Short mmCIF file of C-alpha atoms and ligand atoms in Angstrom, two decimals:
data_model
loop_
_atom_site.label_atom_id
_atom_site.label_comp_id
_atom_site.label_asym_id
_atom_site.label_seq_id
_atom_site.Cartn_x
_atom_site.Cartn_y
_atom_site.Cartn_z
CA UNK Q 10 94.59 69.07 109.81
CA UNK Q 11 95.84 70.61 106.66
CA UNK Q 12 95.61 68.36 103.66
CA UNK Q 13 99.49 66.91 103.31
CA UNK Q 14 100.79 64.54 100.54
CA UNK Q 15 99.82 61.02 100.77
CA UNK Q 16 102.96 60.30 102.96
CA UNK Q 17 102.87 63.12 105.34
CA UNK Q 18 100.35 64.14 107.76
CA UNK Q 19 102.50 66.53 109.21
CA UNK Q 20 103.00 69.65 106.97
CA UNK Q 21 105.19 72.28 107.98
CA UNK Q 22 103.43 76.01 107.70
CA UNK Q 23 107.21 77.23 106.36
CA UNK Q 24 109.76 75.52 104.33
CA UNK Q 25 113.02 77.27 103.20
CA UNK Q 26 115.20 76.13 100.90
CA UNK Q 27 119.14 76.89 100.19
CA UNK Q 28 118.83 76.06 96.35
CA UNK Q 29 122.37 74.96 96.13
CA UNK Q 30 124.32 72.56 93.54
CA UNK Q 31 123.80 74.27 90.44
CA UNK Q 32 126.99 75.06 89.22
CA UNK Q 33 128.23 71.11 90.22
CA UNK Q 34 125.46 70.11 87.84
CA UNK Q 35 126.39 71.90 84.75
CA UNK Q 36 129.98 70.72 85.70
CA UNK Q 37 129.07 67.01 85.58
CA UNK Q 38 127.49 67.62 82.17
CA UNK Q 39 130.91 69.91 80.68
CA UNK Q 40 128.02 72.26 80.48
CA UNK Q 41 128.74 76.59 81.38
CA UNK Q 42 127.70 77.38 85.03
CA UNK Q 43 124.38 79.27 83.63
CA UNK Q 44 123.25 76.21 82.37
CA UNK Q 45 123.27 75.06 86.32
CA UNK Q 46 121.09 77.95 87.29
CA UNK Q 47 118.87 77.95 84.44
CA UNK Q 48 117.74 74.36 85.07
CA UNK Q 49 118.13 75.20 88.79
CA UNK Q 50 115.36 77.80 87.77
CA UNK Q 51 112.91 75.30 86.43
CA UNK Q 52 113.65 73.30 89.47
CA UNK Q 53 112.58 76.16 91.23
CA UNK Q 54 109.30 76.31 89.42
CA UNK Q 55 108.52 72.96 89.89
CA UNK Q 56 108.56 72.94 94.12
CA UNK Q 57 106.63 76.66 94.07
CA UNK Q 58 104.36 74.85 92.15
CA UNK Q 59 103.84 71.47 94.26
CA UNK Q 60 104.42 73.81 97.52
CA UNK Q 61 101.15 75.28 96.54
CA UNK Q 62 99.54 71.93 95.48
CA UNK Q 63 100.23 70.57 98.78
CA UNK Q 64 99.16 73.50 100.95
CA UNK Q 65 102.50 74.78 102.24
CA UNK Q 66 101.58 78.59 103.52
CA UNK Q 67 105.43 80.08 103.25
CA UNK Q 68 108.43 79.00 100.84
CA UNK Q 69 111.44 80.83 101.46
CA UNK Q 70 114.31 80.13 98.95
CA UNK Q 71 117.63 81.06 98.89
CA UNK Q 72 118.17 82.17 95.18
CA UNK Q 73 121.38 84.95 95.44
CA UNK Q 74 123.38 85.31 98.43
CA UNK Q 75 125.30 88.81 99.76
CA UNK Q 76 128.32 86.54 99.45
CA UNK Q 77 127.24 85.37 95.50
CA UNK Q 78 128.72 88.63 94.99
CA UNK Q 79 132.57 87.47 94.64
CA UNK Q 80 132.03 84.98 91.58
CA UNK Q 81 132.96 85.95 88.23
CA UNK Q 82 130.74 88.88 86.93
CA UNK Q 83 129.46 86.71 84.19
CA UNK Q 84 127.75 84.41 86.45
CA UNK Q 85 126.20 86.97 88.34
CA UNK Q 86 124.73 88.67 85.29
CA UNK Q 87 123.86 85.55 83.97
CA UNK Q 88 121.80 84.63 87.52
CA UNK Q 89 120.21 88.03 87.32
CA UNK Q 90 118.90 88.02 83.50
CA UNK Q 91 117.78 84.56 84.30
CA UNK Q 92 115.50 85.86 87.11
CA UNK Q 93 114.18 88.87 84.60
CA UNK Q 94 113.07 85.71 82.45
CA UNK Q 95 111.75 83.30 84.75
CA UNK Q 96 109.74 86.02 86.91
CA UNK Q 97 108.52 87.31 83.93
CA UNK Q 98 107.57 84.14 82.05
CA UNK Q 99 106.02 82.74 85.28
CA UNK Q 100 104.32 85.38 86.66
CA UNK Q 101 100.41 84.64 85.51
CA UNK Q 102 100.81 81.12 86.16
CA UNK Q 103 101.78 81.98 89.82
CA UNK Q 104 99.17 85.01 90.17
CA UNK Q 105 96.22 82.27 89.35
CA UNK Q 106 97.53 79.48 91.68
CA UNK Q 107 97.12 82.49 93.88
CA UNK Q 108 100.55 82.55 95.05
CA UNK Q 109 101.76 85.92 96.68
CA UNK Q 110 105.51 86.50 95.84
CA UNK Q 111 107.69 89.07 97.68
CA UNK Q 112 111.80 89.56 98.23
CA UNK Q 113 114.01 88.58 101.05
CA UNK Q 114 117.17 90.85 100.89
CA UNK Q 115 119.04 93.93 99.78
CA UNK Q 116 117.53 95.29 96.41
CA UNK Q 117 119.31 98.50 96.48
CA UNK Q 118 122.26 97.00 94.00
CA UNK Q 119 120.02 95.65 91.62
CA UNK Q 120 119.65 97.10 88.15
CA UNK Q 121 116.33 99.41 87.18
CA UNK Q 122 115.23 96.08 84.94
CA UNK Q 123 116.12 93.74 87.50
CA UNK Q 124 113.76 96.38 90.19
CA UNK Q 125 111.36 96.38 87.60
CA UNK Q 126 110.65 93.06 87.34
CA UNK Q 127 110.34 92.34 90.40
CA UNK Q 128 108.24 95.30 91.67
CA UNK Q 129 105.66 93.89 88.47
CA UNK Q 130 105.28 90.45 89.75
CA UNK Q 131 105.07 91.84 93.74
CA UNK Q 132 102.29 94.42 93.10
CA UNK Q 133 100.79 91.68 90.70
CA UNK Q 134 100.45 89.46 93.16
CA UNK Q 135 100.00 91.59 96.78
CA UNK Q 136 96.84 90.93 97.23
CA UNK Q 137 97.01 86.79 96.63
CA UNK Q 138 95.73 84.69 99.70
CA UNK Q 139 97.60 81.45 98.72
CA UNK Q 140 101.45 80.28 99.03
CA UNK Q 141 103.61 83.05 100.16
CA UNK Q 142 106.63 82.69 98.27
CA UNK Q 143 109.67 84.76 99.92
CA UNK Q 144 112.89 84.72 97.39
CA UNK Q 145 116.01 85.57 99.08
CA UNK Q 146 118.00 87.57 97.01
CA UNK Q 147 121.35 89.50 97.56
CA UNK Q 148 120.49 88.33 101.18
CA UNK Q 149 122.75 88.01 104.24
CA UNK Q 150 121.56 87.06 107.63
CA UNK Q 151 124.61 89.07 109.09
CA UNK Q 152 123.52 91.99 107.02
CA UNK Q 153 119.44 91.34 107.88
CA UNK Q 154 120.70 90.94 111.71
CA UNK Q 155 122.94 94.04 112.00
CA UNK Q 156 120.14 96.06 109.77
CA UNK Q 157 117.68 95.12 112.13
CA UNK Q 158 119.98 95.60 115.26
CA UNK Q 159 120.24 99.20 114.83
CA UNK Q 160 116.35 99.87 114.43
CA UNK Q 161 117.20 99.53 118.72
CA UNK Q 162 114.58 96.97 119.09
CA UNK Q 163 114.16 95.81 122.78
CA UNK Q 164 112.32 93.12 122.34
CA UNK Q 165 112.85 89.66 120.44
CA UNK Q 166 109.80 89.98 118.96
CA UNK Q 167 110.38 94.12 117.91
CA UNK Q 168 113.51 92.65 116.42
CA UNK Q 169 111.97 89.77 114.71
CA UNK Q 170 109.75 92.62 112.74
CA UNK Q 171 113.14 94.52 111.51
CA UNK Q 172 113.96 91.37 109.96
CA UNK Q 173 113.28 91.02 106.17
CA UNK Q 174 111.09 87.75 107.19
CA UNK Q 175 109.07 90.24 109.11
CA UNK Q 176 105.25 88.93 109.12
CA UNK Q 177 106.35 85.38 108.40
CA UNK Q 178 106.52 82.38 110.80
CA UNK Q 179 110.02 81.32 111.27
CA UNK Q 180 110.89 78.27 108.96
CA UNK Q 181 109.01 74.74 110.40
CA UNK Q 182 111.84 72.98 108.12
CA UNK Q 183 115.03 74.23 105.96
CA UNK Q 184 116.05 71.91 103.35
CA UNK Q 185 119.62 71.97 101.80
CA UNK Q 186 120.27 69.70 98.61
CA UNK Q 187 123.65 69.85 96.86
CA UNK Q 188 125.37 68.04 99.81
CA UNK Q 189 126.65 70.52 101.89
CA UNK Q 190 125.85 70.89 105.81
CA UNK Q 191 126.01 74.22 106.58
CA UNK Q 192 123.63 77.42 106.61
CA UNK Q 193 125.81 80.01 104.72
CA UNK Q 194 124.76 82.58 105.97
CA UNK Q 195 120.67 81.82 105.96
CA UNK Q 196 117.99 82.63 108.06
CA UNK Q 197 120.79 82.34 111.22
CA UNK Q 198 117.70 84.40 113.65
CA UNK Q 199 114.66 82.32 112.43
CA UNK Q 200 115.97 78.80 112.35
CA UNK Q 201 116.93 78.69 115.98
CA UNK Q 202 114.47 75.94 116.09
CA UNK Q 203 114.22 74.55 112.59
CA UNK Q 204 114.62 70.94 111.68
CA UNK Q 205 117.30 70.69 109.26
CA UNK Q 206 117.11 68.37 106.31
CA UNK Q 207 120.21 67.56 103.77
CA UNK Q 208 120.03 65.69 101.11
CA UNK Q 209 122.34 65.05 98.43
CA UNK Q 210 120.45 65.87 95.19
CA UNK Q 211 121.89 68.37 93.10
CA UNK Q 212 119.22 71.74 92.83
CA UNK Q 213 118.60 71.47 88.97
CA UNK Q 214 117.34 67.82 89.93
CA UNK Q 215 115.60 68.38 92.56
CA UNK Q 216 112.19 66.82 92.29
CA UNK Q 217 108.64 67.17 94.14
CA UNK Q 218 109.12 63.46 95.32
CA UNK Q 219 112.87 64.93 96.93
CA UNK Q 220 110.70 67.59 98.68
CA UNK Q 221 108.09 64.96 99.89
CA UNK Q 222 110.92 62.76 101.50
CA UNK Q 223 112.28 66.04 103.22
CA UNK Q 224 108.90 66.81 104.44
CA UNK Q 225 108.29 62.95 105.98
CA UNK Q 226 111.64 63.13 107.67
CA UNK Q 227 110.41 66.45 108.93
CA UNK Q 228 107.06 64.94 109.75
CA UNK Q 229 108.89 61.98 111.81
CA UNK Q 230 111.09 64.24 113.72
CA UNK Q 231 109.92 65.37 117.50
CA UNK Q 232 110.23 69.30 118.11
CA UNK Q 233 110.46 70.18 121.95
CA UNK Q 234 111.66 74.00 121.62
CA UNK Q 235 113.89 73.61 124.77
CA UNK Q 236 110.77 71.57 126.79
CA UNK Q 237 109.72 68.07 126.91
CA UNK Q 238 107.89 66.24 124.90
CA UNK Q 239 104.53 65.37 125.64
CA UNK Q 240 102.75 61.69 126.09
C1 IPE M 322 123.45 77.60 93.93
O1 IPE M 322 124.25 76.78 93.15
C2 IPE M 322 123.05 78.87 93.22
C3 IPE M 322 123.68 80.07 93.77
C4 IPE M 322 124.49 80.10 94.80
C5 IPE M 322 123.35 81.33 93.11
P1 IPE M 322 125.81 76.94 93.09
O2 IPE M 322 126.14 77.80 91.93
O3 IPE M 322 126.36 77.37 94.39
O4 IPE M 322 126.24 75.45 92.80
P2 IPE M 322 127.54 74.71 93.31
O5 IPE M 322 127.49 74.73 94.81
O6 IPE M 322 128.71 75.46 92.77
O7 IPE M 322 127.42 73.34 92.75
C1 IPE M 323 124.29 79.29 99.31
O1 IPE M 323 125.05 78.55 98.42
C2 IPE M 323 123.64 80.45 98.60
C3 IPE M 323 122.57 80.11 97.68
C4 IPE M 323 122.15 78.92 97.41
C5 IPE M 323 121.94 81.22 97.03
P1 IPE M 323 126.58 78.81 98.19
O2 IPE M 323 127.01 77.88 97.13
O3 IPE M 323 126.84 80.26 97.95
O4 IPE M 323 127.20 78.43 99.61
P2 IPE M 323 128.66 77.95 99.98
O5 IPE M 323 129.62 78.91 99.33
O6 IPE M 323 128.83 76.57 99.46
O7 IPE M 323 128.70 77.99 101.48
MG1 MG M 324 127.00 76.29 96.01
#
């Protein structure tokens, strides 16, 4: 069995994670929205971090959404130049805990910098053997799905490799702090049979112990994938 945290024998291969609650957080504290994200960032850092520790083999996180589009332009240039930072300010500490990053979404809108960054810290880090980390940016599950639809697949596994996920195992658990209980438009193909965990921590607070308690309610759950359970 793979080593889990003291609590959990049972570690799921792929967590994803709908990083939500930002914006409530700098509210709370009469702070500006990019406040939110840029603790939400750190946040962010932290669980990539303990993922690895812990031996989780995918993270997928929900970072931008094709929907994050219709706030205020200020926010969303404020989310993006806080990526720039945080991908470039992390990037060596992520190459040598061996973690291999790539991007979940539509890139095609970003700016050259934005591209730039990005393609630096995925060619960095290609050939890394350790925690896949998938960020989900400008990403859409409609979009994905439709995108993928007219590629003609015939199969559900052809289709499952015109998916942006393409290579990964669909998610083992999704976790959604910030209090909210709904997908929004996340991984709607791959988490047909996901166990879904909510909790109510805001995303700039979220902690390692928060993702340990997701991971033992995951642990404690019984998957049947439409069968019975056995013994
Ligand atoms: C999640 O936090 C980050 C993004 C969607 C980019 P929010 O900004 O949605 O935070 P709330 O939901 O308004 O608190
Ligand atoms: C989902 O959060 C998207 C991300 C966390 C990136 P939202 O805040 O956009 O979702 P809704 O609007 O509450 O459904
Ligand atoms: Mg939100």
């Amino acid at each position: 069995m793979t080593a889990g945290t003291a609590e959990t024998g049972n570690l799921p291969a792929h967590v994803a994670v709908i990083m939500d609650g930002n914006g409530r957080w700098a509210e709370a504290r009469g702070l500006p929205k990019y406040k939110g994200h840029e603790a939400g960032m750190d946040a962010m850092i932290g669980i990539v971090r303990h993922a690895s520790d812990i031996g989780v083999k995918h993270l997928t996180v929900y970072a931008f959404s094709t929907e994050n589009w219709k706030r205020a332009q200020e926010e969303v240039a404020g989310i993006f130049d806080l990526l720039i930072i945080y991908v470039n300010r992390e990037l060596e500490e992520l190459h040598r805990n061996n973690v291999k990053v790539d991007v979940l979404g539509d890139r095609a809108p970003f700016s050259k910098k934005v591209n730039a960054a990005l393609d630096k810290t995925i060619d960095k880090t290609a050939g890394n053997t350790g925690l896949r980390f998938h960020i989900a940016l400008n990403y859409g599950s409609r979009a994905e799905i439709l995108r993928a639809a007219l590629a003609y697949p015939s199969t559900e596994e052809e289709f499952a490799e015109h998916l942006y996920t393409a290579g990964a195992p669909d998610p083992d658990l999704l976790i959604r702090p910030g209090g909210e209980k709904r997908l929004s438009n996340f991984l709607l193909w791959q988490c047909a049979y996901t166990e879904l965990v909510f909790q109510d921590t805001l995303w700039p607070d979220y902690t390692p112990d928060d993702f340990n308690a997701a991971i033992a309610e995951y642990g404690a759950r019984k998957r049947r994938f439409g069968g019975r359970t056995q013994g």
